[in-house]
Coordinates of C-alpha atoms and ligand atoms in Angstrom, one line a residue:
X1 CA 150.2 177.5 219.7
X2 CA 152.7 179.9 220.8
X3 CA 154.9 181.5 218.1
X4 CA 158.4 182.1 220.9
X5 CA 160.3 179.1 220.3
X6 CA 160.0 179.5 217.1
X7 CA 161.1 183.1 216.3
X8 CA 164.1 181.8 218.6
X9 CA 165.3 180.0 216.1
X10 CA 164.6 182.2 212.6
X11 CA 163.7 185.4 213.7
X12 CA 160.3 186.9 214.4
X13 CA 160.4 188.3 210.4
X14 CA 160.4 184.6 209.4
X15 CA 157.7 183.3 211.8
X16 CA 153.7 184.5 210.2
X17 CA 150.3 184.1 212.2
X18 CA 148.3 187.0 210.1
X19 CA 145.5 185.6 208.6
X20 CA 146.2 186.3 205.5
X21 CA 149.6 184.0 205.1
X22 CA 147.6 180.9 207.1
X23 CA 145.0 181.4 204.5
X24 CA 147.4 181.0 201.8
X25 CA 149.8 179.1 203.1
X26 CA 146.5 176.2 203.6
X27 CA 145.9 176.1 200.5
X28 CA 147.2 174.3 197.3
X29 CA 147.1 174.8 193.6
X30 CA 143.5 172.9 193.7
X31 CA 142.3 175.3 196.6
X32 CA 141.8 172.6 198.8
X33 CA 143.5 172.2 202.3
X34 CA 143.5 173.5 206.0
X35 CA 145.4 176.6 207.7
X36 CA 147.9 176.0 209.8
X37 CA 148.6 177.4 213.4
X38 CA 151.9 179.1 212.2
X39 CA 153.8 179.4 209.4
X40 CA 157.6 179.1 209.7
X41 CA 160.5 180.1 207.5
X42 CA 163.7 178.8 208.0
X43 CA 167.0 180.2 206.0
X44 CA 169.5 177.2 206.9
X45 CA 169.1 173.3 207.4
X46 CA 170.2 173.7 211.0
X47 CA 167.3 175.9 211.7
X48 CA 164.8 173.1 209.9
X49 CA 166.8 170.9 212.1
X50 CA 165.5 172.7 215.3
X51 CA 162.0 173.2 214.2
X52 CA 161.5 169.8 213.8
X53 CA 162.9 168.9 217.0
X54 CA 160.6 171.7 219.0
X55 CA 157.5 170.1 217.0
X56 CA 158.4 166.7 217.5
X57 CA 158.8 167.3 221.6
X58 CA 155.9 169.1 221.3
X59 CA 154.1 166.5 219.0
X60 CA 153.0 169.6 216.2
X61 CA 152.0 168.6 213.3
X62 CA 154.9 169.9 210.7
X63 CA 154.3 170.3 206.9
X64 CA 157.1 171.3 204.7
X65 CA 155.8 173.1 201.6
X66 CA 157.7 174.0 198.4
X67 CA 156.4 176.1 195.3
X68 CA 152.7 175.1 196.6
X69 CA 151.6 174.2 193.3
X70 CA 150.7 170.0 194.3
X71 CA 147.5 169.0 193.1
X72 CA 146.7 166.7 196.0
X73 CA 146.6 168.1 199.3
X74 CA 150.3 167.4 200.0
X75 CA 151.8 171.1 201.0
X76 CA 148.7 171.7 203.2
X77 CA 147.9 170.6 206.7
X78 CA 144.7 168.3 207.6
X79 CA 144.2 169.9 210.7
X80 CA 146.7 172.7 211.8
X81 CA 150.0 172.6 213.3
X82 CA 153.3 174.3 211.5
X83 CA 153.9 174.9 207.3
X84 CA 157.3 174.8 207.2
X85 CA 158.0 176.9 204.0
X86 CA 161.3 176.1 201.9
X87 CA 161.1 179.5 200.0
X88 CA 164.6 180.9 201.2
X89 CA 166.3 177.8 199.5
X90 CA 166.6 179.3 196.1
X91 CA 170.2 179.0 195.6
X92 CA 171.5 176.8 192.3
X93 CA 175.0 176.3 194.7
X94 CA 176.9 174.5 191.5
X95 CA 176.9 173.3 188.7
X96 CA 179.3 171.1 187.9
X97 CA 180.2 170.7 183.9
X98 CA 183.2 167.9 184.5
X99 CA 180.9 165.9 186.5
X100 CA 177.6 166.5 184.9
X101 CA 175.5 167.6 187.9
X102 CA 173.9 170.2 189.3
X103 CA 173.5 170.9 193.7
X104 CA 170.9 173.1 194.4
X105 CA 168.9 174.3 197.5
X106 CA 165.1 172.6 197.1
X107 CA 163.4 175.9 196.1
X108 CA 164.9 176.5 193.1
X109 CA 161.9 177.1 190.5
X110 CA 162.5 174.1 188.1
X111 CA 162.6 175.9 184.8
X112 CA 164.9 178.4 186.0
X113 CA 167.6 175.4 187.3
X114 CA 167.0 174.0 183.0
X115 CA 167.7 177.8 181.7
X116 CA 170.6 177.8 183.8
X117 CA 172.5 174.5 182.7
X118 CA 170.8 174.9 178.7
X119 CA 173.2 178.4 179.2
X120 CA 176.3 175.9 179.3
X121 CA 175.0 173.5 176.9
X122 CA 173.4 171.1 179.8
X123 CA 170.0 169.9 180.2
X124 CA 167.6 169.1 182.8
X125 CA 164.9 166.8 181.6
X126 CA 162.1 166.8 183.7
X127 CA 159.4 168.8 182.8
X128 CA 155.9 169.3 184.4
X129 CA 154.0 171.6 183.1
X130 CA 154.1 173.6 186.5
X131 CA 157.9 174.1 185.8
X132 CA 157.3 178.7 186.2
X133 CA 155.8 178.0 189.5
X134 CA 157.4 174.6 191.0
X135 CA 160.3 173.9 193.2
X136 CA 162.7 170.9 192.3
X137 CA 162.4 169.7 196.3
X138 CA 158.5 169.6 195.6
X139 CA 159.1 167.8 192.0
X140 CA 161.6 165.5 194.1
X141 CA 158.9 165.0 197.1
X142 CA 155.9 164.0 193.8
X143 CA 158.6 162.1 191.6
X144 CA 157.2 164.8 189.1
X145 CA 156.7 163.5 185.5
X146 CA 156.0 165.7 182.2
X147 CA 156.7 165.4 178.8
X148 CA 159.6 164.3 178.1
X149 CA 159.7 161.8 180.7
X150 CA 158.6 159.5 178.0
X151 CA 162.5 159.3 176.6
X152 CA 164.0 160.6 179.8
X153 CA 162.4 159.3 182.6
X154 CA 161.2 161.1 185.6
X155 CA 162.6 163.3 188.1
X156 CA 163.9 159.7 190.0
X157 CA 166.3 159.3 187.2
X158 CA 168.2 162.6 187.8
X159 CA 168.5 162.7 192.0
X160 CA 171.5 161.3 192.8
X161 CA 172.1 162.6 196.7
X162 CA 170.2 164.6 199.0
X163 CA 170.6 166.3 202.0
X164 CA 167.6 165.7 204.3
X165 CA 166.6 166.9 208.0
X166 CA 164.6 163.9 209.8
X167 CA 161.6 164.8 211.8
X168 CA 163.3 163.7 215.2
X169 CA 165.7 166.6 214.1
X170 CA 169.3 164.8 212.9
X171 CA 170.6 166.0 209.6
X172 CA 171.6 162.5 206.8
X173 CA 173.4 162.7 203.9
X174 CA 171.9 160.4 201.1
X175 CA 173.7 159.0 197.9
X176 CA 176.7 160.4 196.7
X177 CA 178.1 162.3 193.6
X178 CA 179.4 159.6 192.1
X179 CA 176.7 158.1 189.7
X180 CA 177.2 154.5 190.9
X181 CA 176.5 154.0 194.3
X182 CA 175.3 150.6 195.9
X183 CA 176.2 151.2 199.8
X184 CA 173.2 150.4 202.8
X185 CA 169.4 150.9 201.6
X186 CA 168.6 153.1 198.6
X187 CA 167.6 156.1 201.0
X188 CA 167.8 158.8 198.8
X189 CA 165.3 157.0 195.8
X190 CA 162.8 156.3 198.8
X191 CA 162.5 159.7 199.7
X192 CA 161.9 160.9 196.0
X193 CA 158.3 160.6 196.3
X194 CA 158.1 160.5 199.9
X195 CA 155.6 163.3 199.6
X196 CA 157.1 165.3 202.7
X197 CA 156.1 162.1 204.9
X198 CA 159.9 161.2 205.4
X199 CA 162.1 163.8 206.0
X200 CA 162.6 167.6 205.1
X201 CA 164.6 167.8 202.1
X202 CA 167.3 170.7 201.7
X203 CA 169.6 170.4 199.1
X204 CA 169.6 167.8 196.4
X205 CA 172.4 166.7 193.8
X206 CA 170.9 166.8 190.2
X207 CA 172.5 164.1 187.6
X208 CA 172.6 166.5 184.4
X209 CA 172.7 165.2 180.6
X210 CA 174.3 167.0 177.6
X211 CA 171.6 169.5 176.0
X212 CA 170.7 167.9 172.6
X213 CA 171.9 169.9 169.7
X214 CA 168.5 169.6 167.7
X215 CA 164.7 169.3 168.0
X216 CA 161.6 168.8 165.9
X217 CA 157.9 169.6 166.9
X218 CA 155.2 167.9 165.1
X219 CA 151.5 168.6 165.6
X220 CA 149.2 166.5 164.2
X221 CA 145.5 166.8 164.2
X222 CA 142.8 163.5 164.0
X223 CA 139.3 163.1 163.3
X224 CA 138.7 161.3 166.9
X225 CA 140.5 160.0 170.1
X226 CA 140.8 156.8 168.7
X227 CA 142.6 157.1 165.7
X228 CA 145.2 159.8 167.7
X229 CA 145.9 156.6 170.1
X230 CA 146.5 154.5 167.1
X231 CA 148.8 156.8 166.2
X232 CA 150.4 156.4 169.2
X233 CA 150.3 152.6 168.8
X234 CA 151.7 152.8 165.7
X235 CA 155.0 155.1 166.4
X236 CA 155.9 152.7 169.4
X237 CA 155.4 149.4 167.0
X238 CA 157.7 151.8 164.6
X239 CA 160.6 151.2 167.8
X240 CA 161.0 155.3 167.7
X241 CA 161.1 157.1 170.9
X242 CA 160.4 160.7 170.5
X243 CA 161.4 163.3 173.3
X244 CA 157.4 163.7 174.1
X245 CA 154.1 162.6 173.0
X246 CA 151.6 164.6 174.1
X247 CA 147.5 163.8 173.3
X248 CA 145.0 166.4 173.7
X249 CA 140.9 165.3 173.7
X250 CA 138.7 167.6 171.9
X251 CA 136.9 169.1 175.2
X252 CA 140.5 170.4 176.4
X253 CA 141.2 171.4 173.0
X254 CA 138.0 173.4 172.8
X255 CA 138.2 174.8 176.4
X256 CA 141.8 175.9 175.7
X257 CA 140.2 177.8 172.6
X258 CA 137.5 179.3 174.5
X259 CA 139.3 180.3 177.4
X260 CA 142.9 181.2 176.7
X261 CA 141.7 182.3 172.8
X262 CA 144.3 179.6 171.5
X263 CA 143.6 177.8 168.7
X264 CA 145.3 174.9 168.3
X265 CA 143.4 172.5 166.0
X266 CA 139.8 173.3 164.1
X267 CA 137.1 172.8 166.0
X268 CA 136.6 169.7 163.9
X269 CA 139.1 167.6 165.5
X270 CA 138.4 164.9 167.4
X271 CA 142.5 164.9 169.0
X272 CA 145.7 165.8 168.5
X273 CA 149.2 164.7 169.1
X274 CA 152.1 167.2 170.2
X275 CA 155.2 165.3 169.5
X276 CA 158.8 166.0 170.0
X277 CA 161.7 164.6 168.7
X278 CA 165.3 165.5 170.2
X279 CA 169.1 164.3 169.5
X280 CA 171.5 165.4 166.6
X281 CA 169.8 166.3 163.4
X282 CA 170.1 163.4 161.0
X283 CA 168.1 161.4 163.6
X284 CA 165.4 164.3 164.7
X285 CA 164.6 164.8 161.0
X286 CA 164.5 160.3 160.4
X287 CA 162.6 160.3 163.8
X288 CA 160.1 162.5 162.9
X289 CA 159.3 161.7 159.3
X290 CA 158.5 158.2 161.3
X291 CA 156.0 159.6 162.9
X292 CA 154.6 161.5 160.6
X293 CA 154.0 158.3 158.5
X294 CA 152.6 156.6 161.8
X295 CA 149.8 159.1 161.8
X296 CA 149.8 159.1 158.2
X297 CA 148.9 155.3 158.3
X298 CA 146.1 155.8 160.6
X299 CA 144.5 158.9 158.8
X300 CA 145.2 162.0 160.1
X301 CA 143.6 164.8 159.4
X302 CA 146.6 167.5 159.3
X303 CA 150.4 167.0 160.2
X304 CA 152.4 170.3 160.6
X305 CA 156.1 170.9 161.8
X306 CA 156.7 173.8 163.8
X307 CA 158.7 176.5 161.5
X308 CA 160.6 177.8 164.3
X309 CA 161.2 178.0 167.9
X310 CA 158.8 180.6 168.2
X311 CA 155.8 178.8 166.9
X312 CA 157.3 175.2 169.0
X313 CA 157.4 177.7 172.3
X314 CA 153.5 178.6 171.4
X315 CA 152.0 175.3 171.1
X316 CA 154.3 174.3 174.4
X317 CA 152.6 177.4 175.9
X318 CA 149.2 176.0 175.0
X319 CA 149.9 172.5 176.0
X320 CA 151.0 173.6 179.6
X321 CA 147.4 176.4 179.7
X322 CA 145.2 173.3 179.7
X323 CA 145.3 172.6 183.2
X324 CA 144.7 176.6 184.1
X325 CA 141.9 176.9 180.9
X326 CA 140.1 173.6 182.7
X327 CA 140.0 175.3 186.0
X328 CA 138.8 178.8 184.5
X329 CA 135.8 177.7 183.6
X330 CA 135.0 177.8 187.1
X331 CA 133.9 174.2 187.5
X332 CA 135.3 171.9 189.5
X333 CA 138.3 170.0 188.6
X334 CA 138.5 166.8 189.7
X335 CA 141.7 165.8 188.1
X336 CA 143.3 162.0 188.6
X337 CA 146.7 161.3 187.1
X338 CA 146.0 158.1 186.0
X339 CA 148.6 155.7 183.8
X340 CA 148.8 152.4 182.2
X341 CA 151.1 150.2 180.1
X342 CA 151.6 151.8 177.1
X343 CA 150.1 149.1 175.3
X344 CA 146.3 149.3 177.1
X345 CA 146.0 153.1 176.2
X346 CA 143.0 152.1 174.0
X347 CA 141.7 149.7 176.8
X348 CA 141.7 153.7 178.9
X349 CA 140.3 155.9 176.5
X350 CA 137.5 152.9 176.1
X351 CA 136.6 153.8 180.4
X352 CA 136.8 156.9 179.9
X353 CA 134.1 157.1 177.3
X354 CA 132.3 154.5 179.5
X355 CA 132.5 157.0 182.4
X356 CA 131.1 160.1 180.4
X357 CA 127.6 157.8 179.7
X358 CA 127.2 156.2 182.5
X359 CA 127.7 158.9 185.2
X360 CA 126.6 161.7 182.4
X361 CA 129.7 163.7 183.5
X362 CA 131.4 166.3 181.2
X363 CA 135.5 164.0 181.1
X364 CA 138.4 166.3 179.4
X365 CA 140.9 164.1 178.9
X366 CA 145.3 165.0 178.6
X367 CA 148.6 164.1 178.9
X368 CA 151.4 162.0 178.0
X369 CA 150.0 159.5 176.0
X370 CA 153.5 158.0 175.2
X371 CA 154.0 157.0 178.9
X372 CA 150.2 155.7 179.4
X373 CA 149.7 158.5 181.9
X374 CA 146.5 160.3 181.0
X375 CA 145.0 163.4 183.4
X376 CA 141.4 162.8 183.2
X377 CA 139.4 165.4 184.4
X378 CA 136.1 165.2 186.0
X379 CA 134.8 169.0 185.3
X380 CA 131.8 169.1 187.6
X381 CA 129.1 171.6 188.2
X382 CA 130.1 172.7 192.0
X383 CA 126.2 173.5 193.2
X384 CA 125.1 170.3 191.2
X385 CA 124.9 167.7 194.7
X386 CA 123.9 164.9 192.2
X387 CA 126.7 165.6 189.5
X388 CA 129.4 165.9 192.2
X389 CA 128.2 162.2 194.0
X390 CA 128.2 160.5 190.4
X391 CA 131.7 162.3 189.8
X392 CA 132.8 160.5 193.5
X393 CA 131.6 157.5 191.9
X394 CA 133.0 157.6 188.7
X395 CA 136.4 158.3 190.3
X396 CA 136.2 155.2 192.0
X397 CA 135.5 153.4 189.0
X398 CA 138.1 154.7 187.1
X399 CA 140.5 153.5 190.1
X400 CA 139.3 150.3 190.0
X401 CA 139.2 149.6 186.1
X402 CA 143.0 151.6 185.9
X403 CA 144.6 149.0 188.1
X404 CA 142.4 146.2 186.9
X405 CA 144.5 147.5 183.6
X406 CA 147.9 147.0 185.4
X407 CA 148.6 150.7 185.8
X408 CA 147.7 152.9 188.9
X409 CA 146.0 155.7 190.4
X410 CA 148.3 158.0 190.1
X411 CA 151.7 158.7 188.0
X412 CA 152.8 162.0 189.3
X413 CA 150.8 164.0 191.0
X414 CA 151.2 162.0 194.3
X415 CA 148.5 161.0 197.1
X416 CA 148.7 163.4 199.9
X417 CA 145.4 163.3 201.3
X418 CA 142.7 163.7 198.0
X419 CA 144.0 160.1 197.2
X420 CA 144.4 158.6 200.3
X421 CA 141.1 157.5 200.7
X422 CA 141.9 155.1 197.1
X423 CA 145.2 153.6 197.9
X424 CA 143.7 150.6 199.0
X425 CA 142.3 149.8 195.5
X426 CA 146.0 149.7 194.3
X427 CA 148.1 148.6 197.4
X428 CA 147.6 145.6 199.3
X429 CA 146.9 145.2 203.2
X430 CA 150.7 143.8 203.8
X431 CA 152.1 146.4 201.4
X432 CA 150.3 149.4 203.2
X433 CA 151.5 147.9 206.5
X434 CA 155.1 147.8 205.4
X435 CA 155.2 151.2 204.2
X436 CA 153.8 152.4 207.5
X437 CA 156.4 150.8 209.1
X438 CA 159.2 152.5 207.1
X439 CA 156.9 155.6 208.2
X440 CA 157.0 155.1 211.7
X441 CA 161.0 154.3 211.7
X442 CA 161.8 157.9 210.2
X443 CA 159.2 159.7 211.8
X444 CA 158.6 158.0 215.3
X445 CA 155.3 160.1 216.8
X446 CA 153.8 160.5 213.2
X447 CA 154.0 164.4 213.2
X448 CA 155.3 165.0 209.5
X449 CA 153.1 165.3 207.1
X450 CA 150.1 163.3 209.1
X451 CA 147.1 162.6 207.5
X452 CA 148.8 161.8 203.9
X453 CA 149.3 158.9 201.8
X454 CA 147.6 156.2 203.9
X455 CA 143.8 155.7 204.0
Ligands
FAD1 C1 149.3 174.0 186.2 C2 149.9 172.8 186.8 C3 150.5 171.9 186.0 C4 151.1 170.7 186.6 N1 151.7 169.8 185.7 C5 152.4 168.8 186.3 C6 153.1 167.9 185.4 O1 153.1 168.0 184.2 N2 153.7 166.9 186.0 C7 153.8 166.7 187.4 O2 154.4 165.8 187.9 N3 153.1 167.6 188.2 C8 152.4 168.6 187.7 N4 151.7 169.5 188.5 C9 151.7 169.2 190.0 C10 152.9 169.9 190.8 O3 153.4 171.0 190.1 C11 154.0 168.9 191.1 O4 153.5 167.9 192.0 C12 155.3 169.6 191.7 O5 156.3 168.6 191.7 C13 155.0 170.2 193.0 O6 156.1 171.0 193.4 P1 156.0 172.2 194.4 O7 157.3 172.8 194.6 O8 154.9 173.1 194.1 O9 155.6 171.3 195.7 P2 154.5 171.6 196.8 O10 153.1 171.6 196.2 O11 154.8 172.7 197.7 O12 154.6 170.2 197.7 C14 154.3 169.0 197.1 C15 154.7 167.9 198.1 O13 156.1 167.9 198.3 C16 156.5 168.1 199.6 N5 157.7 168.9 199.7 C17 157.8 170.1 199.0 N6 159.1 170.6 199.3 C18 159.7 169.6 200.0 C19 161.0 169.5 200.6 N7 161.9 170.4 200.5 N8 161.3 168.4 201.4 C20 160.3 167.4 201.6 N9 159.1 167.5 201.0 C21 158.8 168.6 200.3 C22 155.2 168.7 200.3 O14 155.2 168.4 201.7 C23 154.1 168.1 199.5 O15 153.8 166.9 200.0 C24 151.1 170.6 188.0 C25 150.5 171.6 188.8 C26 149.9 172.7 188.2 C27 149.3 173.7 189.1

């Protein structure tokens, strides 16, 4: 593929062919993916407009790509073609305190967008654990979950209008500023979570919520899984909704310990809870005493309240290592997103434990247990042929058994193409052939993003 047209439209600074960007530009946070022909990087949404028209004349295969830190394949091409890179959109263009929103370009690092409305008393839920490294357009293109989405919701709740380039070239305006808005098709919720298979988002209109004035961190520490997800259970049945509720099984608790030196439960615990409660004081400091006499009930081990922010900023720190500890110890991570209803959380850990004898496989399991959304991690020798085909199997299993649950495959991370393959299990013939259609009516010859989503 010839790089000319495209310089012609960014400049030849912003068009790369060395081997070293395709290398890293086919890659995502797992490793996995293809290089591209070219990678492009466009400054304005008038230039993504004309690189999608020369690649769809040209029928290229175009994938947009944010902060590159997806976990299923979703910033990388299958099989060459053009990575359009967003990472000249950085700007935060406004932030809007009578209104309550935020517009920014969709390369905005997600954590630096919250630092900058907390400074005038604002506050930007969403919250993966990723937020250093991600972009909000990527977090917009997953639907990205985290902590706090358990109270707050996910990053759905807060998009209220986008500006999107369409991969036959014409620029739409979705949704509106105003927070009620019930003109035409919903386009701008379908494409949050449109996994870059829609249209090229490049600039996005964030619905922002007062910051609340107090918070309380609770850590509590049980003897096994099992009584931690009563505990759970139990503080739901108690009607209280904390800010977060985080579980952590004892092989990520013990692989955060051996790899990132942070300790944070005795190596005699089964599980523990991270929970955080938000709002004005009076009800932080009700909310959490609830909770605390939840786990009580269920006999915890150990409940502590972070003494400061300093200590609540630690065990955050820890909670967002696991994921990087898991994938330091140089196995393979074969990490599925998985959620239920709230209330079949025990029914999960129950498969999960089934999983770990029958297919002999080493399962650390994470996340946010107060949203049924648990990461379970397959950590598989990567020379062992006969561990990583049980692993395939055991994935499949916990597909099948996670919707025979009523939850699904996946609750943040997205498809892209490591899932594809499964969506069947979830989605039905008609359903699958209706979405393709919506497909094929933004994107006419398939060339964004192919290769994603559908099996
Ligand atoms: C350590 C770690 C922890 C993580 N924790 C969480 C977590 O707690 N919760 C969670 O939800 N995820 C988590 N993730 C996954 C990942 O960070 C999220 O999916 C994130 O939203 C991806 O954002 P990104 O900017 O890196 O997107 P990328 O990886 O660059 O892209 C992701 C998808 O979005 C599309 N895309 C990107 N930008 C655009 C755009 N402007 N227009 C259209 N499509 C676009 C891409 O084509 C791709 O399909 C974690 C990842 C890591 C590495």
């Amino acid at each position: 593929m010839t790089s000319d047209p495209f310089i012609r439209i960014v400049g030849a600074e912003f068009v790369r062919a060395d081997p070293a960007a395709l290398e890293s530009y086919g890659v995502d946070a797992l490793g996995q993916g293809h290089p591209p022909d070219l990678v492009v990087i466009p400054g304005t949404a008038p230039e993504v407009a004309a690189v999608a028209r020369l690649c769809n004349e040209r029928r290229v295969p175009l994938v947009v790509r944010g902060g590159g830190t997806g976990y299923t394949g979703g910033a990388v091409p299958t099989r060459g073609g053009v990575v359009l890179s967003m990472e000249r959109f950085t700007r935060i263009v406004e932030i809007d305190q009578t209104n309550l929103l935020a517009v920014v370009e969709p390369n905005v690092i997600t954590a630096d967008l919250q630092r900058a409305v907390e400074r005038v008393g604002l506050f930007y839920p969403p919250d993966p654990a990723s937020l250093e490294t991600s972009a909000l357009g990527g977090n917009v293109a997953e639907c990205a979950g985290g902590p706090r989405a358990f109270k707050y919701g996910t990053t759905r709740r807060y998009v209220l209008a986008l500006e999107a380039v369409l991969p036959t070239g014409e620029i739409v305006q979705t949704g509106s500023k105003a927070v009620k808005n019930v003109v035409g098709y919903d386009l701008t919720q379908l494409l949050v979570g449109s996994e870059g298979t829609l249209a090229i988002i490049t600039r996005i209109t964030l619905r922002l919520i007062p910051k609340p004035p107090a918070r309380a961190t609770l850590l509590a520490v049980f003897a096994d899984v099992q009584a931690a997800v009563d505990a759970v259970t139990a503080l739901i049945a108690r009607r209280v909704v904390p800010a977060a509720v985080e579980l952590i099984d004892a092989e990520s608790l013990r692989v955060v310990r051996d790899r990132m030196g942070e300790e944070l439960a005795p190596p005699t615990a089964g599980a523990m809870l991270l929970v955080e409660s938000d709002g004005i004081r009076a009800a932080v400091d009700e909310e959490i005493e609830q909770v605390a006499q939840a786990c009580r009930g269920v006999g915890v081990m150990r409940v502590t309240l972070a003494a400061d922010e300093a200590e609540r900023d630690r065990l955050w720190n820890a909670r967002r290592l696991i994921s990087l500890a898991l994938r330091a110890t140089g196995l393979l991570k074969i990490n599925h997103d998985v959620v239920v209803p709230r209330g079949r959380i025990p029914e999960l850990f129950g498969v999960i434990d089934e999983l770990r004898e029958e297919y002999r496989l080493t399962i650390a399991a994470f996340g946010h247990a107060g949203d049924g959304n648990i990461h379970v991690n397959l950590m598989v020798n990567p020379s062992d042929p006969d561990e990583r085909a049980r692993a395939r199997q055991a994935e499949r299993v916990l597909f099948e058994r996670v919707v025979a649950l009523e939850g699904s495959i996946s609750g943040e991370h997205g498809i892209g193409f490591a899932k594809a393959p499964y969506v069947g299990i979830e989605l039905s013939p008609d359903a699958i052939a209706l979405m393709k259609r919506v497909k094929a009516a933004f994107d006419p010859n398939g060339i964004l993003n192919p290769g994603k989503i559908f099996p």
